[in-house]
Amino acid sequence: MRNTNRLRPIFLTFEQWLPRWSLQHRLCCSKPVSVHSNEESRADKFKTQIATGPRFHYFVKGASINKQQPVITDDLIDTDKHAYLPEDSESGNSRTVCFETYGCQMNVNDTEIAWSILQKKGYQRTSDVAEADVVLLVTCSIREKAEQTIWNRLRQLTAMKKRRLKTRVPMKIGVLGCMAERLKSELLEREKLLDVLAGPDAYRDLPRLLSVAHGGQQASNVLLSLEETYADVMPVHHSPQGYSAFVSIMRGCDNMCSYCIVPFTRGRERSRPVSSILEEVHILSEQGVKEVTLLGQNVNSYRDTSEEQFCSSEPGQLSRGFRTVYRARPGGLRFADLLDRVSLIDPDMRIRFTSPHPKDFPDEVLQLIKERANICKQIHLPAQSGSSTVLQAMRRGYSREAYLELVDNIKRIIPGVSLSSDFISGFCGETEEDHLQTLSLIREVRYNVGFLFAYSMRKKTHAFHRLQDDVPAEVKQRRLEELICMFREEATKVNSALIGRTQLVLVEGESKRSAQDLCGRNDGNLKVIFPRQEVAGQPTDTHTSPINPGDYVLVKVHFHSAVAVSYDVFYHTESQQDFSLSIILYV
Ligand code: SAM
Ligand code: SF4
């Protein structure tokens, strides 16, 4: 039963509540009341009233209140964050949402986080834009071309929105991620293409932003956070086969490379607590996921300081000859600790990580990669340039020599390691000689895979303010093509070394090339295409079965190109450990 005598102090004056409090106190008091003079007893009564009465914060709406206070009850405390909105205002009411994801794997993971948040609020997901009530573009700002793609798409979507029948729920269009952060008001005002804008740290606010948009207004939140890691949001993994998943372990970047917009769009570096990462990987393992890629803008700068006992005063170790543009911070659990724990969860689950920075590869990390069978022997080592002069202008914190020394160290500790890299052609001030140095670095390192880009000037960056974008577009393009040619040539040589060798392949599904073929990836992350067929569970087995996505198969190289490798399939295998055994038996 509700107590109708409850005091509502907001509507009472001091004089009004005083008698009520004194009455209540008397009724509750079990002590005999002593007889005093009138004045004394009045003063005592007043003191008692003050001592037992409500405190100042009781009159302040929403203040934190000590629950021991006699008449303060929960229904007087306003815990509703948005008291002015009806209770179910953030509900999706089964509206359909369609995500379109552009750019890097971080954006794939952001999509999963945003979807997880909306799904809990009752939204339904669709992959058909025509069916969607809400279309959300998860965007990339890294190069101008990436942004241009989004502008074009926004215009198409707006035309679609206008054509939509009046009898249907009006379509809402939102931009999430880096472009939302970088262009903010421009996106909202220019051409009025948008209903919702949410920066990379504002996805928790999406249900509210959408509810404002459904009410007919534009809504935006582009605040960056020093803490947000979405540690408690279990992303809904949406890979078509469901056998590989991305797990975000840190966000943001403190490096401030002179060409890069990421520190401005994704904010400061912060790491997700190790316990929540381990929990997510455990769940994925139970769901049958066979490959996890740990994600972050600088994934190997990981540093979890959430558990105080690990906060020593030791600064983190860098690769030899490397430095940071910021002061290395002490303490915390480092990438090696995390990798160690994650790889122990399920020995049959492959572990990869991207995108690392070359500065954070101390021997400890390399040794662990070598020793753990399920940590893939594949390292992405973005060089950006082969010229020390350009590297200095890029503020990368290493020279050509230090980078090559690191490559030697990696190859010595992890023989057969597969290396990949990022390069930028035509950065500010890059000469032909600098470019030749990059070509020679590619030849010297012999990467398996490369990601090559022409330099794209970004506002806000150090290069935008201080350097000249002085390499003409056609020169950037020509140099880019030369880098691509050199990469192809070297990758072909490196991959030829695989001919006749046995590789463990995690099957992804049907090859895009033909329904007769399947595709998967080897430990070095090379794409593998092989004929669909039935194979034995063990070399001695006579019984055969079809190969399914998520299976590991042992295959022998038959043919290769620079990007894809075709194999003959040997047989199914259960696990990474099996593979170590099989290698001893069959190669
Ligand atoms: N954190 C990683 C590192 O330290 O190398 C790279 C992550 S960054 C998001 C991905 C790649 O985009 C970079 O390695 C660089 O090659 C490329 N990139 C970044 N800014 C660029 C720009 N303004 N123009 C062209 N490419 C750029
Ligand atoms: Fe960009 Fe450099 Fe940070 Fe990589 S390390 S995200 S290139 S600023």
Coordinates of C-alpha atoms and ligand atoms in Angstrom, one line a residue:
M1 CA 0.0 0.0 0.0
R2 CA 1.2 3.5 -0.8
N3 CA 1.8 5.7 2.2
T4 CA -0.3 8.8 1.4
N5 CA 1.2 10.6 4.3
R6 CA 4.6 10.7 2.7
L7 CA 6.1 14.2 2.8
R8 CA 6.6 16.0 -0.5
P9 CA 9.1 18.6 0.7
I10 CA 9.5 20.3 -2.6
F11 CA 6.0 21.7 -2.0
L12 CA 6.5 22.6 1.7
T13 CA 7.9 25.6 3.4
F14 CA 10.3 25.2 6.4
E15 CA 7.5 26.2 8.8
Q16 CA 5.1 23.7 7.2
W17 CA 7.4 20.7 7.5
L18 CA 8.6 21.4 11.0
P19 CA 5.4 20.4 12.9
R20 CA 5.0 17.3 10.8
W21 CA 8.6 16.2 11.5
S22 CA 8.2 16.8 15.3
L23 CA 5.0 14.8 15.3
Q24 CA 6.6 11.9 13.5
H25 CA 9.6 12.0 15.8
R26 CA 7.4 11.9 18.9
L27 CA 5.5 9.0 17.6
C28 CA 8.6 7.0 16.8
C29 CA 10.5 7.9 20.0
S30 CA 10.5 5.2 22.7
K31 CA 12.4 7.3 25.3
P32 CA 10.4 8.9 28.2
V33 CA 10.2 12.7 27.5
S34 CA 11.7 14.6 30.5
V35 CA 10.0 17.8 31.8
H36 CA 12.0 21.0 31.1
S37 CA 11.2 24.7 31.2
N38 CA 9.2 25.9 28.2
E39 CA 12.2 27.6 26.6
E40 CA 14.6 24.6 27.2
S41 CA 12.1 22.1 25.8
R42 CA 11.5 24.3 22.7
A43 CA 15.2 24.6 22.1
D44 CA 15.7 20.8 22.6
K45 CA 12.8 20.0 20.4
F46 CA 14.2 22.2 17.7
K47 CA 17.6 20.5 17.9
T48 CA 16.0 17.1 17.7
Q49 CA 14.0 18.3 14.7
I50 CA 17.1 19.5 13.0
A51 CA 19.0 16.3 13.8
T52 CA 16.4 13.9 12.7
G53 CA 14.8 16.0 9.9
P54 CA 15.7 15.8 6.2
R55 CA 19.1 17.2 5.1
F56 CA 19.6 20.0 2.6
H57 CA 20.2 17.6 -0.3
Y58 CA 16.7 16.1 0.3
F59 CA 15.4 19.3 -1.2
V60 CA 17.6 19.1 -4.2
K61 CA 16.0 17.2 -7.0
G62 CA 18.1 14.2 -8.0
A63 CA 20.8 14.7 -5.4
S64 CA 22.3 11.5 -4.0
I65 CA 20.6 10.7 -0.8
N66 CA 21.5 8.6 2.2
K67 CA 18.9 5.8 2.4
Q68 CA 19.2 5.7 6.2
Q69 CA 17.2 8.9 6.5
P70 CA 13.9 8.1 8.1
V71 CA 11.3 9.3 5.6
I72 CA 13.3 9.4 2.4
T73 CA 11.9 6.9 0.0
D74 CA 13.0 5.8 -3.5
D75 CA 10.0 7.2 -5.2
L76 CA 11.2 10.7 -4.2
I77 CA 14.5 10.2 -6.0
D78 CA 14.5 11.0 -9.7
T79 CA 16.6 8.3 -11.3
D80 CA 15.2 8.8 -14.8
K81 CA 18.0 10.1 -17.1
H82 CA 15.5 11.7 -19.5
A83 CA 12.6 12.6 -17.2
Y84 CA 11.1 14.8 -20.0
L85 CA 10.8 11.9 -22.4
P86 CA 8.2 9.1 -22.1
E87 CA 9.6 5.8 -20.8
D88 CA 9.6 3.9 -24.1
S89 CA 10.8 6.9 -26.2
E90 CA 14.1 5.2 -27.0
S91 CA 12.5 2.0 -28.1
G92 CA 13.0 1.0 -31.7
N93 CA 9.4 -0.3 -31.9
S94 CA 10.5 -3.0 -34.4
R95 CA 11.7 -0.4 -36.8
T96 CA 14.2 -1.8 -39.3
V97 CA 17.8 -0.6 -39.5
C98 CA 20.3 -1.2 -42.3
F99 CA 24.0 -0.6 -41.8
E100 CA 26.4 0.1 -44.5
T101 CA 30.0 -0.1 -43.4
Y102 CA 32.9 1.6 -45.1
G103 CA 36.7 1.6 -44.3
C104 CA 38.7 -0.5 -41.9
Q105 CA 38.0 -3.5 -39.6
M106 CA 37.5 -1.0 -36.7
N107 CA 34.4 0.2 -38.6
V108 CA 33.2 -3.4 -38.9
N109 CA 33.5 -3.7 -35.2
D110 CA 31.8 -0.3 -34.6
T111 CA 28.9 -1.6 -36.6
E112 CA 28.6 -4.6 -34.4
I113 CA 28.7 -2.4 -31.3
A114 CA 26.1 0.0 -32.7
W115 CA 23.9 -2.9 -33.7
S116 CA 24.2 -4.5 -30.3
I117 CA 23.0 -1.3 -28.7
L118 CA 20.0 -0.8 -31.1
Q119 CA 19.0 -4.5 -31.0
K120 CA 18.5 -4.3 -27.2
K121 CA 16.2 -1.3 -27.8
G122 CA 14.0 -3.4 -30.1
Y123 CA 15.3 -2.5 -33.6
Q124 CA 15.2 -5.2 -36.3
R125 CA 18.1 -5.5 -38.8
T126 CA 17.8 -5.7 -42.5
S127 CA 20.4 -5.8 -45.3
D128 CA 17.9 -4.3 -47.8
V129 CA 18.0 -0.5 -47.9
A130 CA 14.6 -0.3 -49.6
E131 CA 13.1 -2.1 -46.6
A132 CA 14.9 0.0 -44.0
D133 CA 13.3 2.6 -41.7
V134 CA 16.8 3.7 -40.7
V135 CA 19.9 3.7 -42.8
L136 CA 23.2 4.1 -40.9
L137 CA 26.5 4.6 -42.7
V138 CA 29.6 3.7 -40.7
T139 CA 32.2 6.0 -42.2
C140 CA 35.9 6.4 -42.8
S141 CA 37.8 9.7 -43.1
I142 CA 41.3 8.5 -43.7
R143 CA 41.4 9.6 -47.3
E144 CA 39.4 12.1 -49.3
K145 CA 38.2 9.4 -51.7
A146 CA 36.6 7.5 -48.8
E147 CA 34.7 10.6 -47.8
Q148 CA 33.6 11.3 -51.4
T149 CA 32.1 7.8 -51.6
I150 CA 29.9 8.6 -48.5
W151 CA 28.8 12.0 -49.9
N152 CA 27.7 10.2 -53.1
R153 CA 25.9 7.6 -51.2
L154 CA 24.1 10.2 -49.0
R155 CA 22.7 11.8 -52.1
Q156 CA 21.4 8.5 -53.4
L157 CA 19.8 7.7 -50.1
T158 CA 18.2 11.2 -49.9
A159 CA 16.7 10.7 -53.3
M160 CA 15.4 7.3 -52.2
K161 CA 14.0 8.9 -49.0
K162 CA 12.1 11.5 -51.1
R163 CA 10.6 8.9 -53.3
R164 CA 9.3 6.8 -50.4
L165 CA 5.6 6.5 -50.3
K166 CA 3.8 8.8 -47.8
T167 CA 2.0 5.8 -46.3
R168 CA 5.3 4.4 -45.1
V169 CA 7.4 5.4 -42.0
P170 CA 9.7 8.2 -43.2
M171 CA 13.3 7.0 -43.7
K172 CA 15.9 8.3 -41.4
I173 CA 19.5 8.6 -42.5
G174 CA 22.5 8.6 -40.1
V175 CA 26.3 9.0 -40.3
L176 CA 28.3 7.2 -37.7
G177 CA 32.1 7.1 -37.0
C178 CA 35.0 9.1 -38.2
M179 CA 33.3 11.3 -40.8
A180 CA 30.6 12.3 -38.3
E181 CA 33.4 13.3 -36.0
R182 CA 35.4 15.2 -38.7
L183 CA 32.7 17.1 -40.5
K184 CA 30.0 17.6 -37.8
S185 CA 28.1 20.7 -38.7
E186 CA 29.0 20.5 -42.4
L187 CA 27.3 17.1 -42.5
L188 CA 24.2 18.4 -40.8
E189 CA 23.8 21.6 -42.7
R190 CA 25.2 21.0 -46.2
E191 CA 22.4 19.8 -48.4
K192 CA 20.4 18.7 -45.4
L193 CA 21.1 15.1 -46.1
L194 CA 21.1 13.8 -42.5
D195 CA 18.9 13.0 -39.6
V196 CA 21.4 11.6 -37.1
L197 CA 25.1 12.1 -36.5
A198 CA 27.1 10.0 -34.0
G199 CA 30.8 10.1 -33.5
P200 CA 32.8 6.9 -32.6
D201 CA 32.4 7.4 -28.8
A202 CA 28.6 8.2 -29.0
Y203 CA 27.0 4.9 -30.0
R204 CA 25.4 4.4 -26.6
D205 CA 23.4 7.5 -27.4
L206 CA 22.1 6.2 -30.7
P207 CA 18.6 5.1 -29.3
R208 CA 18.0 8.6 -28.0
L209 CA 19.4 10.3 -31.1
L210 CA 17.1 8.2 -33.3
S211 CA 14.1 8.9 -31.1
V212 CA 14.7 12.6 -31.6
A213 CA 15.0 12.0 -35.3
H214 CA 11.8 10.0 -35.4
G215 CA 10.2 13.1 -33.8
G216 CA 11.2 15.0 -36.9
Q217 CA 14.4 16.8 -35.7
Q218 CA 18.1 16.4 -36.5
A219 CA 20.1 14.9 -33.7
S220 CA 23.9 14.7 -33.1
N221 CA 26.4 13.6 -30.6
V222 CA 30.1 13.8 -31.5
L223 CA 31.7 14.1 -28.1
L224 CA 35.0 12.2 -27.8
S225 CA 35.7 10.4 -24.6
L226 CA 38.8 9.6 -22.6
E227 CA 37.3 6.4 -21.3
E228 CA 34.8 4.9 -23.7
T229 CA 35.9 1.4 -24.8
Y230 CA 32.4 -0.2 -25.0
A231 CA 33.8 -2.9 -22.7
D232 CA 30.4 -4.0 -21.5
V233 CA 28.7 -4.0 -25.0
M234 CA 28.9 -7.5 -26.4
P235 CA 29.1 -6.8 -30.2
V236 CA 26.8 -8.9 -32.4
H237 CA 29.2 -10.6 -34.7
H238 CA 27.8 -10.6 -38.2
S239 CA 30.3 -12.4 -40.4
P240 CA 28.4 -14.4 -43.0
Q241 CA 29.9 -17.7 -42.0
G242 CA 30.3 -16.8 -38.3
Y243 CA 33.7 -18.6 -37.9
S244 CA 35.8 -15.6 -37.5
A245 CA 35.2 -12.5 -35.4
F246 CA 36.9 -9.2 -34.5
V247 CA 37.4 -8.2 -30.9
S248 CA 38.2 -4.6 -30.2
I249 CA 40.8 -4.2 -27.5
M250 CA 41.7 -0.6 -27.6
R251 CA 40.5 2.6 -29.3
G252 CA 42.0 5.9 -30.4
C253 CA 45.6 6.9 -31.1
D254 CA 48.2 9.1 -29.4
N255 CA 50.8 8.9 -32.1
M256 CA 49.9 11.9 -34.2
C257 CA 51.7 10.9 -37.4
S258 CA 51.8 14.1 -39.4
Y259 CA 49.5 12.9 -42.2
C260 CA 46.8 11.1 -40.2
I261 CA 43.3 12.1 -39.2
V262 CA 42.7 9.2 -36.8
P263 CA 43.8 10.9 -33.6
F264 CA 41.3 13.7 -34.4
T265 CA 38.4 11.4 -35.3
R266 CA 38.9 8.6 -32.8
G267 CA 40.4 10.5 -29.9
R268 CA 43.0 9.5 -27.3
E269 CA 44.3 6.0 -26.9
R270 CA 42.4 3.9 -24.3
S271 CA 42.4 0.2 -23.6
R272 CA 39.5 -2.1 -22.8
P273 CA 40.0 -4.0 -19.5
V274 CA 41.5 -7.5 -20.0
S275 CA 38.8 -9.2 -18.1
S276 CA 36.1 -8.1 -20.5
I277 CA 38.2 -9.1 -23.6
L278 CA 38.7 -12.5 -22.2
E279 CA 35.0 -12.9 -21.4
E280 CA 34.1 -12.0 -25.0
V281 CA 36.7 -14.4 -26.4
H282 CA 35.4 -17.2 -24.2
I283 CA 31.9 -16.6 -25.4
L284 CA 33.1 -16.7 -29.1
S285 CA 34.9 -19.9 -28.5
E286 CA 31.8 -21.5 -27.0
Q287 CA 29.9 -20.3 -30.1
G288 CA 32.3 -22.2 -32.3
V289 CA 34.3 -19.2 -33.6
K290 CA 37.6 -20.5 -35.0
E291 CA 39.5 -17.2 -35.6
V292 CA 39.7 -14.0 -33.5
T293 CA 41.3 -10.8 -34.7
L294 CA 42.2 -8.4 -31.9
L295 CA 41.6 -4.9 -33.1
G296 CA 42.8 -1.4 -32.4
Q297 CA 44.3 1.6 -34.2
N298 CA 47.6 0.7 -32.4
V299 CA 46.7 -2.7 -31.2
N300 CA 50.1 -3.5 -29.7
S301 CA 50.2 -0.3 -27.7
Y302 CA 47.5 -2.0 -25.5
R303 CA 47.8 -1.0 -21.8
D304 CA 45.1 -1.9 -19.3
T305 CA 45.4 0.0 -16.1
S306 CA 42.0 -1.0 -14.7
E307 CA 43.5 -3.4 -12.2
E308 CA 45.6 -1.5 -9.8
Q309 CA 47.9 -4.4 -8.9
F310 CA 49.4 -4.3 -12.4
C311 CA 50.2 -0.6 -12.3
S312 CA 53.9 -0.7 -11.8
S313 CA 56.1 2.3 -12.5
E314 CA 57.9 0.5 -15.3
P315 CA 57.5 2.1 -18.7
G316 CA 56.4 -0.2 -21.5
Q317 CA 59.2 -1.6 -23.7
L318 CA 59.5 -0.4 -27.3
S319 CA 61.1 -2.1 -30.3
R320 CA 64.9 -1.3 -30.4
G321 CA 65.7 2.0 -32.1
F322 CA 62.1 3.2 -31.9
R323 CA 60.6 6.1 -30.0
T324 CA 57.2 7.6 -29.3
V325 CA 56.1 11.2 -30.0
Y326 CA 54.5 11.1 -26.5
R327 CA 56.1 10.1 -23.2
A328 CA 55.8 6.3 -22.8
R329 CA 53.4 5.7 -19.9
P330 CA 54.3 3.3 -17.1
G331 CA 52.4 0.3 -15.7
G332 CA 49.4 -1.7 -16.7
L333 CA 48.9 -5.0 -18.4
R334 CA 50.6 -4.9 -21.8
F335 CA 49.9 -6.5 -25.2
A336 CA 52.1 -9.5 -24.5
D337 CA 50.1 -10.2 -21.3
L338 CA 46.8 -10.0 -23.2
L339 CA 48.0 -12.1 -26.1
D340 CA 49.2 -14.7 -23.7
R341 CA 45.9 -14.9 -21.9
V342 CA 43.7 -14.7 -25.1
S343 CA 45.7 -17.5 -26.8
L344 CA 45.3 -19.9 -23.9
I345 CA 41.5 -19.7 -24.0
D346 CA 41.1 -22.1 -26.9
P347 CA 44.1 -23.8 -28.5
D348 CA 42.0 -24.4 -31.7
M349 CA 41.1 -20.8 -32.1
R350 CA 43.5 -18.8 -34.3
I351 CA 44.6 -15.4 -33.0
R352 CA 45.5 -12.5 -35.2
F353 CA 45.8 -8.8 -34.5
T354 CA 45.6 -5.6 -36.5
S355 CA 46.7 -2.8 -36.9
P356 CA 50.0 -2.7 -35.0
H357 CA 52.6 0.0 -34.9
P358 CA 56.2 -1.1 -35.4
K359 CA 57.4 0.7 -32.3
D360 CA 55.6 -1.8 -30.0
F361 CA 57.2 -5.1 -30.9
P362 CA 59.5 -5.9 -27.9
D363 CA 61.1 -9.4 -28.0
E364 CA 58.6 -10.6 -25.4
V365 CA 55.7 -10.2 -28.0
L366 CA 57.7 -11.9 -30.8
Q367 CA 58.7 -14.8 -28.6
L368 CA 55.1 -15.4 -27.6
I369 CA 54.0 -15.4 -31.3
K370 CA 56.7 -17.9 -32.0
E371 CA 55.9 -20.2 -29.1
R372 CA 52.0 -20.3 -29.3
A373 CA 50.8 -22.6 -32.0
N374 CA 47.5 -20.7 -32.4
I375 CA 48.9 -17.2 -32.7
C376 CA 49.3 -16.7 -36.4
K377 CA 52.8 -16.2 -37.7
Q378 CA 51.7 -13.1 -39.5
I379 CA 52.7 -9.6 -38.7
H380 CA 51.5 -6.4 -40.2
L381 CA 54.3 -3.9 -40.0
P382 CA 53.2 -0.5 -41.5
A383 CA 56.4 1.1 -42.8
Q384 CA 54.8 4.1 -44.7
S385 CA 58.1 4.9 -46.4
G386 CA 61.6 3.6 -47.0
S387 CA 63.2 7.0 -46.6
S388 CA 64.4 8.2 -43.2
T389 CA 63.8 11.8 -44.3
V390 CA 60.2 11.1 -45.2
L391 CA 59.7 9.0 -42.1
Q392 CA 60.9 12.0 -40.0
A393 CA 58.5 14.3 -41.8
M394 CA 55.7 11.8 -41.2
R395 CA 56.7 11.8 -37.4
R396 CA 56.8 8.0 -37.4
G397 CA 59.5 7.8 -34.6
Y398 CA 61.9 5.5 -36.5
S399 CA 64.4 5.5 -39.3
R400 CA 64.7 3.1 -42.3
E401 CA 67.6 1.4 -40.5
A402 CA 65.7 0.9 -37.2
Y403 CA 62.7 -0.6 -39.3
L404 CA 65.0 -3.0 -41.2
E405 CA 66.7 -4.0 -37.9
L406 CA 63.2 -4.8 -36.5
V407 CA 62.4 -6.9 -39.6
D408 CA 65.6 -8.9 -39.2
N409 CA 64.8 -9.4 -35.5
I410 CA 61.3 -10.6 -36.4
K411 CA 62.5 -13.0 -39.1
R412 CA 65.2 -14.3 -36.7
I413 CA 62.8 -15.0 -33.9
I414 CA 59.9 -16.2 -36.1
P415 CA 61.3 -18.0 -39.1
G416 CA 58.8 -18.2 -42.0
V417 CA 56.8 -15.3 -40.6
S418 CA 54.5 -13.7 -43.1
L419 CA 54.9 -9.9 -43.3
S420 CA 52.6 -7.2 -44.6
S421 CA 52.8 -3.4 -44.7
D422 CA 51.2 0.0 -45.5
F423 CA 52.9 2.5 -47.7
I424 CA 52.0 6.1 -48.7
S425 CA 53.3 7.4 -52.0
G426 CA 53.9 11.1 -52.7
F427 CA 53.9 12.4 -49.1
C428 CA 54.9 16.1 -48.7
G429 CA 58.4 16.7 -49.9
E430 CA 59.0 13.1 -51.2
T431 CA 61.7 13.2 -53.9
E432 CA 62.5 10.6 -56.6
E433 CA 65.4 9.4 -54.4
D434 CA 63.0 9.0 -51.4
H435 CA 60.7 7.0 -53.6
L436 CA 63.5 4.7 -54.8
Q437 CA 64.4 4.1 -51.2
T438 CA 60.8 2.9 -50.6
L439 CA 61.0 0.6 -53.6
S440 CA 64.3 -0.8 -52.3
L441 CA 62.8 -1.4 -48.8
I442 CA 60.0 -3.4 -50.4
R443 CA 62.5 -5.5 -52.3
E444 CA 64.6 -6.0 -49.2
V445 CA 61.9 -7.0 -46.8
R446 CA 59.9 -9.2 -49.2
Y447 CA 56.4 -8.8 -47.9
N448 CA 53.6 -11.3 -48.6
V449 CA 50.8 -8.6 -48.7
G450 CA 50.8 -4.9 -49.1
F451 CA 48.3 -2.0 -48.7
L452 CA 49.4 1.0 -50.7
F453 CA 47.9 4.5 -50.9
A454 CA 48.6 7.8 -52.6
Y455 CA 48.9 10.6 -50.0
S456 CA 45.7 12.5 -49.4
M457 CA 46.0 15.8 -47.5
R458 CA 43.7 15.9 -44.4
K459 CA 42.6 19.1 -42.6
K460 CA 43.6 19.4 -38.9
T461 CA 46.7 17.3 -39.3
H462 CA 50.3 18.5 -38.7
A463 CA 51.1 18.1 -42.4
F464 CA 48.1 20.2 -43.3
H465 CA 49.3 23.1 -41.1
R466 CA 53.0 22.8 -41.6
L467 CA 54.0 21.0 -44.8
Q468 CA 53.4 21.4 -48.5
D469 CA 51.4 18.9 -50.4
D470 CA 53.8 19.4 -53.2
V471 CA 54.0 16.1 -55.1
P472 CA 51.7 16.5 -58.2
A473 CA 48.7 14.0 -58.3
E474 CA 50.0 12.3 -61.5
V475 CA 53.5 11.8 -59.8
K476 CA 51.8 10.3 -56.7
Q477 CA 49.8 8.0 -59.0
R478 CA 52.9 6.9 -61.0
R479 CA 54.9 6.2 -57.8
L480 CA 51.9 4.3 -56.4
E481 CA 51.8 2.1 -59.5
E482 CA 55.5 1.4 -59.2
L483 CA 55.1 0.4 -55.6
I484 CA 52.3 -1.9 -56.5
C485 CA 54.4 -3.5 -59.3
M486 CA 57.3 -4.0 -56.9
F487 CA 55.0 -5.5 -54.3
R488 CA 53.5 -8.0 -56.8
E489 CA 56.9 -9.0 -58.0
E490 CA 58.3 -9.7 -54.5
A491 CA 55.1 -11.3 -53.2
T492 CA 55.0 -13.7 -56.1
K493 CA 58.6 -14.7 -55.3
V494 CA 57.8 -15.1 -51.6
N495 CA 54.6 -17.1 -52.3
S496 CA 56.4 -19.3 -54.8
A497 CA 58.3 -20.7 -51.9
L498 CA 55.1 -22.3 -50.7
I499 CA 54.8 -24.6 -53.7
G500 CA 54.9 -28.2 -52.7
R501 CA 54.4 -27.3 -49.0
T502 CA 51.6 -28.2 -46.7
Q503 CA 49.5 -25.5 -45.1
L504 CA 46.7 -25.4 -42.6
V505 CA 43.7 -23.6 -44.0
L506 CA 40.7 -22.4 -42.1
V507 CA 37.8 -22.7 -44.6
E508 CA 35.6 -19.6 -45.1
G509 CA 33.2 -20.8 -47.7
E510 CA 32.5 -20.8 -51.4
S511 CA 35.0 -19.0 -53.6
K512 CA 33.7 -15.9 -55.4
R513 CA 35.4 -17.3 -58.5
S514 CA 33.4 -20.5 -58.8
A515 CA 30.8 -22.5 -56.9
Q516 CA 33.0 -25.6 -57.6
D517 CA 35.7 -24.0 -55.4
L518 CA 36.1 -23.2 -51.7
C519 CA 38.2 -20.6 -50.2
G520 CA 40.0 -20.0 -46.9
R521 CA 43.1 -18.6 -45.4
N522 CA 46.4 -20.0 -44.3
D523 CA 48.2 -19.0 -41.1
G524 CA 49.9 -16.2 -43.0
N525 CA 46.5 -14.8 -44.0
L526 CA 47.0 -15.7 -47.6
K527 CA 43.8 -16.4 -49.5
V528 CA 43.6 -20.0 -50.5
I529 CA 41.3 -21.4 -53.3
F530 CA 40.8 -25.1 -53.7
P531 CA 38.4 -27.5 -55.3
R532 CA 35.2 -28.5 -53.4
Q533 CA 35.6 -32.2 -52.6
E534 CA 35.2 -34.8 -49.9
V535 CA 38.2 -35.6 -47.8
A536 CA 39.2 -38.0 -45.1
G537 CA 39.3 -37.1 -41.4
Q538 CA 42.8 -38.6 -41.0
P539 CA 45.4 -39.7 -43.6
T540 CA 44.7 -43.4 -42.8
D541 CA 40.8 -43.0 -42.9
T542 CA 38.9 -44.6 -45.8
H543 CA 35.7 -42.7 -44.8
T544 CA 35.4 -39.2 -46.4
S545 CA 33.2 -36.2 -45.7
P546 CA 32.5 -32.8 -47.3
I547 CA 34.5 -29.8 -46.3
N548 CA 32.4 -27.1 -44.5
P549 CA 33.1 -23.5 -43.5
G550 CA 34.9 -23.4 -40.2
D551 CA 36.8 -26.7 -40.9
Y552 CA 40.5 -26.7 -40.8
V553 CA 42.0 -28.6 -43.8
L554 CA 45.5 -29.5 -44.6
V555 CA 46.4 -28.6 -48.1
K556 CA 49.3 -28.8 -50.4
V557 CA 50.3 -25.8 -52.7
H558 CA 49.7 -26.4 -56.3
F559 CA 49.7 -23.1 -58.0
H560 CA 50.0 -19.5 -56.8
S561 CA 49.6 -15.9 -57.9
A562 CA 50.6 -12.7 -56.0
V563 CA 47.2 -12.6 -54.1
A564 CA 45.6 -16.0 -54.1
V565 CA 47.0 -19.5 -53.8
S566 CA 45.5 -22.6 -55.1
Y567 CA 46.0 -25.9 -53.3
D568 CA 45.2 -29.6 -53.4
V569 CA 43.4 -30.7 -50.3
F570 CA 45.0 -33.3 -48.1
Y571 CA 42.6 -34.0 -45.3
H572 CA 40.5 -32.5 -42.5
T573 CA 42.2 -31.7 -39.3
E574 CA 40.7 -30.9 -35.9
S575 CA 43.0 -28.4 -34.5
Q576 CA 46.1 -26.2 -34.5
Q577 CA 48.0 -28.9 -32.4
D578 CA 47.1 -31.6 -34.9
F579 CA 48.6 -29.4 -37.6
S580 CA 52.0 -29.3 -35.8
L581 CA 51.9 -33.1 -35.6
S582 CA 50.9 -33.4 -39.2
I583 CA 53.6 -31.1 -40.4
I584 CA 56.1 -33.5 -38.8
L585 CA 54.5 -36.4 -40.5
Y586 CA 53.8 -35.1 -43.9
V587 CA 56.0 -32.3 -45.1
Ligands
SAM1 N1 48.0 2.6 -36.9 C1 48.6 2.1 -38.1 C2 50.0 2.5 -38.3 O1 50.6 3.0 -37.4 O2 50.5 2.4 -39.3 C3 47.8 2.4 -39.3 C4 46.3 2.7 -39.3 S1 45.8 3.8 -40.5 C5 44.2 3.9 -40.0 C6 45.8 2.9 -42.0 C7 46.7 3.3 -43.1 O3 46.1 4.4 -43.8 C8 48.0 3.9 -42.6 O4 49.0 2.9 -42.3 C9 48.5 4.7 -43.8 O5 49.2 4.0 -44.7 C10 47.1 5.1 -44.5 N2 46.9 6.5 -44.3 C11 46.6 7.2 -43.2 N3 46.5 8.5 -43.5 C12 46.6 8.7 -44.8 C13 46.6 9.8 -45.7 N4 46.4 11.0 -45.2 N5 46.8 9.6 -47.0 C14 47.0 8.3 -47.5 N6 47.1 7.2 -46.7 C15 46.9 7.4 -45.3
SF4_2 FE1 47.3 7.2 -37.8 FE2 49.9 7.1 -37.1 FE3 47.9 6.6 -35.3 FE4 48.5 4.8 -37.3 S1 49.8 5.4 -35.6 S2 46.4 5.6 -36.6 S3 49.0 6.1 -38.9 S4 48.3 8.5 -36.3

